[in-house]
C-alpha atoms as a PDB file:
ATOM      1  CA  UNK A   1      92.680 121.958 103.211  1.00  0.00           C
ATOM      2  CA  UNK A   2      95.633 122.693 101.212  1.00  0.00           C
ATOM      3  CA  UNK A   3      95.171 123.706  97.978  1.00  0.00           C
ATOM      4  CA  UNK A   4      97.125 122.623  95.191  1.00  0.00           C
ATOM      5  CA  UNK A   5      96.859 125.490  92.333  1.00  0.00           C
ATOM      6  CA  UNK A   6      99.380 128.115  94.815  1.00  0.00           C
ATOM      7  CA  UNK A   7     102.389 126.192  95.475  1.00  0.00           C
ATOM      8  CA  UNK A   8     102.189 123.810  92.818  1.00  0.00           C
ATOM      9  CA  UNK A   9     103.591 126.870  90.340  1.00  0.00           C
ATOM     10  CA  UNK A  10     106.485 127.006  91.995  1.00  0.00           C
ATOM     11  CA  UNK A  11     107.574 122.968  92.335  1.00  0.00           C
ATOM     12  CA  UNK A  12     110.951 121.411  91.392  1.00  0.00           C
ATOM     13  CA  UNK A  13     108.785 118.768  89.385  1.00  0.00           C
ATOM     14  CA  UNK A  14     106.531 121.105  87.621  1.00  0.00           C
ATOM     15  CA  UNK A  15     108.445 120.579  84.580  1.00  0.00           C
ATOM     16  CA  UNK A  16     109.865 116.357  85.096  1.00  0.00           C
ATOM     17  CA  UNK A  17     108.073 113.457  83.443  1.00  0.00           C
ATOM     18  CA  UNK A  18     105.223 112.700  86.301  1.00  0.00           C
ATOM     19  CA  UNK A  19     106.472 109.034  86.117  1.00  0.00           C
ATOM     20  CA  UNK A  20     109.419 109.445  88.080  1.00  0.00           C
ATOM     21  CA  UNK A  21     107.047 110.419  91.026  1.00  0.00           C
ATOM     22  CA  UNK A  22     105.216 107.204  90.483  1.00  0.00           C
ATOM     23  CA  UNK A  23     106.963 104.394  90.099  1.00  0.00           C
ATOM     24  CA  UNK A  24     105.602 100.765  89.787  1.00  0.00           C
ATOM     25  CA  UNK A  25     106.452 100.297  93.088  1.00  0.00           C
ATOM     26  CA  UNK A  26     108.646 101.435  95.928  1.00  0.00           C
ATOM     27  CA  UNK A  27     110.985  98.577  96.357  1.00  0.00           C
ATOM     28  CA  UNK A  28     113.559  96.607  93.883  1.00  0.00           C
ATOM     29  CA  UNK A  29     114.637  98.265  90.961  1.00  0.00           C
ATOM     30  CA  UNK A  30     111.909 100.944  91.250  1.00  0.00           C
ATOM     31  CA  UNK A  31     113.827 102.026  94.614  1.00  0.00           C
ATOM     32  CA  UNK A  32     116.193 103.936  92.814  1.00  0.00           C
ATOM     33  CA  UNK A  33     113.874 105.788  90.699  1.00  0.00           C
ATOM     34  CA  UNK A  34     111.958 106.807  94.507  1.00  0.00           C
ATOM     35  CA  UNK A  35     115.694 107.960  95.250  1.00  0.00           C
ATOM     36  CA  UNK A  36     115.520 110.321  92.530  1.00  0.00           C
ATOM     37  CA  UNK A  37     112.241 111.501  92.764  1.00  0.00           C
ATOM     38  CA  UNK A  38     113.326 112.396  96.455  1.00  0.00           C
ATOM     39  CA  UNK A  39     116.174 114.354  95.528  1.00  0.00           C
ATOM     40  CA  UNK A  40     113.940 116.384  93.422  1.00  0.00           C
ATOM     41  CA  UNK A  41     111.838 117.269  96.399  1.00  0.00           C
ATOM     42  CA  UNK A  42     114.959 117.689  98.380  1.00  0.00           C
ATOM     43  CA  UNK A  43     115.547 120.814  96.508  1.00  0.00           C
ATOM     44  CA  UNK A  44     112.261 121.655  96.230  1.00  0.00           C
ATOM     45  CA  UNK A  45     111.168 125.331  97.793  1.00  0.00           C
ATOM     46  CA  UNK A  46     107.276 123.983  98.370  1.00  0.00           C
ATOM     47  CA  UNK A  47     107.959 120.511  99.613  1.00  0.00           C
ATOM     48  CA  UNK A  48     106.307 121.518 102.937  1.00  0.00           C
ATOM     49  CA  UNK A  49     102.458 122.166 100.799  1.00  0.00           C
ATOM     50  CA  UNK A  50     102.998 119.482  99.221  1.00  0.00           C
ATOM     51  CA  UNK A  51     104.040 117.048 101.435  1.00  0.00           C
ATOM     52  CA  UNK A  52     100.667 118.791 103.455  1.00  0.00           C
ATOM     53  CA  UNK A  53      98.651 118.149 100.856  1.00  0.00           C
ATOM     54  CA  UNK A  54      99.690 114.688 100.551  1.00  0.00           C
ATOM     55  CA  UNK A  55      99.168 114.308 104.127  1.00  0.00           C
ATOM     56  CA  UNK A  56      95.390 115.665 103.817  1.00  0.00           C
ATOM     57  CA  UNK A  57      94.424 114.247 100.863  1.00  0.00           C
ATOM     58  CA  UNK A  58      95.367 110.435 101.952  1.00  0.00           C
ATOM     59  CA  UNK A  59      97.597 110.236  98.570  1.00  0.00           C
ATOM     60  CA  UNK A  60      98.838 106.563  98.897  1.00  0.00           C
ATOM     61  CA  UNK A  61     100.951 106.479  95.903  1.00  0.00           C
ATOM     62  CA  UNK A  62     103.634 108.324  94.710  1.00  0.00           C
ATOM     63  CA  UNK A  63     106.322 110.771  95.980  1.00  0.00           C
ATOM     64  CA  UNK A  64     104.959 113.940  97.849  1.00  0.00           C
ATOM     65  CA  UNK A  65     106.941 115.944  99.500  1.00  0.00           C
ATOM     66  CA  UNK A  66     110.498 114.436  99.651  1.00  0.00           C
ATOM     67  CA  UNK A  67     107.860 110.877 101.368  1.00  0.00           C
ATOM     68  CA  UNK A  68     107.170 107.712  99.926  1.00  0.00           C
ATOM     69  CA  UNK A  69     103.718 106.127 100.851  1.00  0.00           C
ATOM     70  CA  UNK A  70     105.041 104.457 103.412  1.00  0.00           C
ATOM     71  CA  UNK A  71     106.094 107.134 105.381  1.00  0.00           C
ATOM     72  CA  UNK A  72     103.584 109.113 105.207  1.00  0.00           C
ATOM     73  CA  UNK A  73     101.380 106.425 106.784  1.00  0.00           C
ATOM     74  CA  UNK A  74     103.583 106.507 109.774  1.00  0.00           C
ATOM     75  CA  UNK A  75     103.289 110.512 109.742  1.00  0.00           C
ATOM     76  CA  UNK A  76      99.170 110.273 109.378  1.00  0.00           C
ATOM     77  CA  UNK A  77      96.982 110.816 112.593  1.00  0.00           C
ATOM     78  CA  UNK A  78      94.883 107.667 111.908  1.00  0.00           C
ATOM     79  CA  UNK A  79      98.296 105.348 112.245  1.00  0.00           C
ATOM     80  CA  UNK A  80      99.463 107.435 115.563  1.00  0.00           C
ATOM     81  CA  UNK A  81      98.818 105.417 119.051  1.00  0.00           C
ATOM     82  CA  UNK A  82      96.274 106.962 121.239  1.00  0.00           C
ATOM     83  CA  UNK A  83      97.971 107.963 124.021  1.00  0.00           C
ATOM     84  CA  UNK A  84      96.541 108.214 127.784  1.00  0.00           C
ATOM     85  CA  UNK A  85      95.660 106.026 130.884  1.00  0.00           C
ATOM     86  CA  UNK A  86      94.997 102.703 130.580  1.00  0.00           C
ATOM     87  CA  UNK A  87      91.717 101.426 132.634  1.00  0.00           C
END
């Protein structure tokens, strides 16, 4: 697993209110606060850890990582089809 204490030194958000990352929720007029919490990430140098750690750690609120929850459910392995033969 990820850990957070490395990268997290080094974020674009280290020093924005944490609020802006979680919004009351994702759509209506919270949608453009999730645009400008993803702009932050956008220029963020560890958004790859964190969006990792977001990833590993099931986080289902918030932005991580430049994501909103909802895509990182599509990105998790539990949500991905099983692939193979059918019998």
């Amino acid at each position: 697993m990820t850990t957070m204490l490395g990268w997290t030194r080094r974020a674009a958000c280290l020093d924005l209110d944490p609020e802006l990352f979680f919004p009351i929720s994702m759509e209506g007029p919270s949608h453009s606060q999730v645009e400008r919490a993803k702009q932050v990430c956008g220029r963020c140098p560890v958004r790859e850890p964190c969006l990792a750690y977001a990833l590993a750690t099931n986080q289902a609120y918030g932005v991580w990582g430049g994501t909103d929850p909802a895509q990182r459910r599509a990105m998790s392995p539990q949500t991905q089809p099983v692939t193979g033969r059918r019998r």
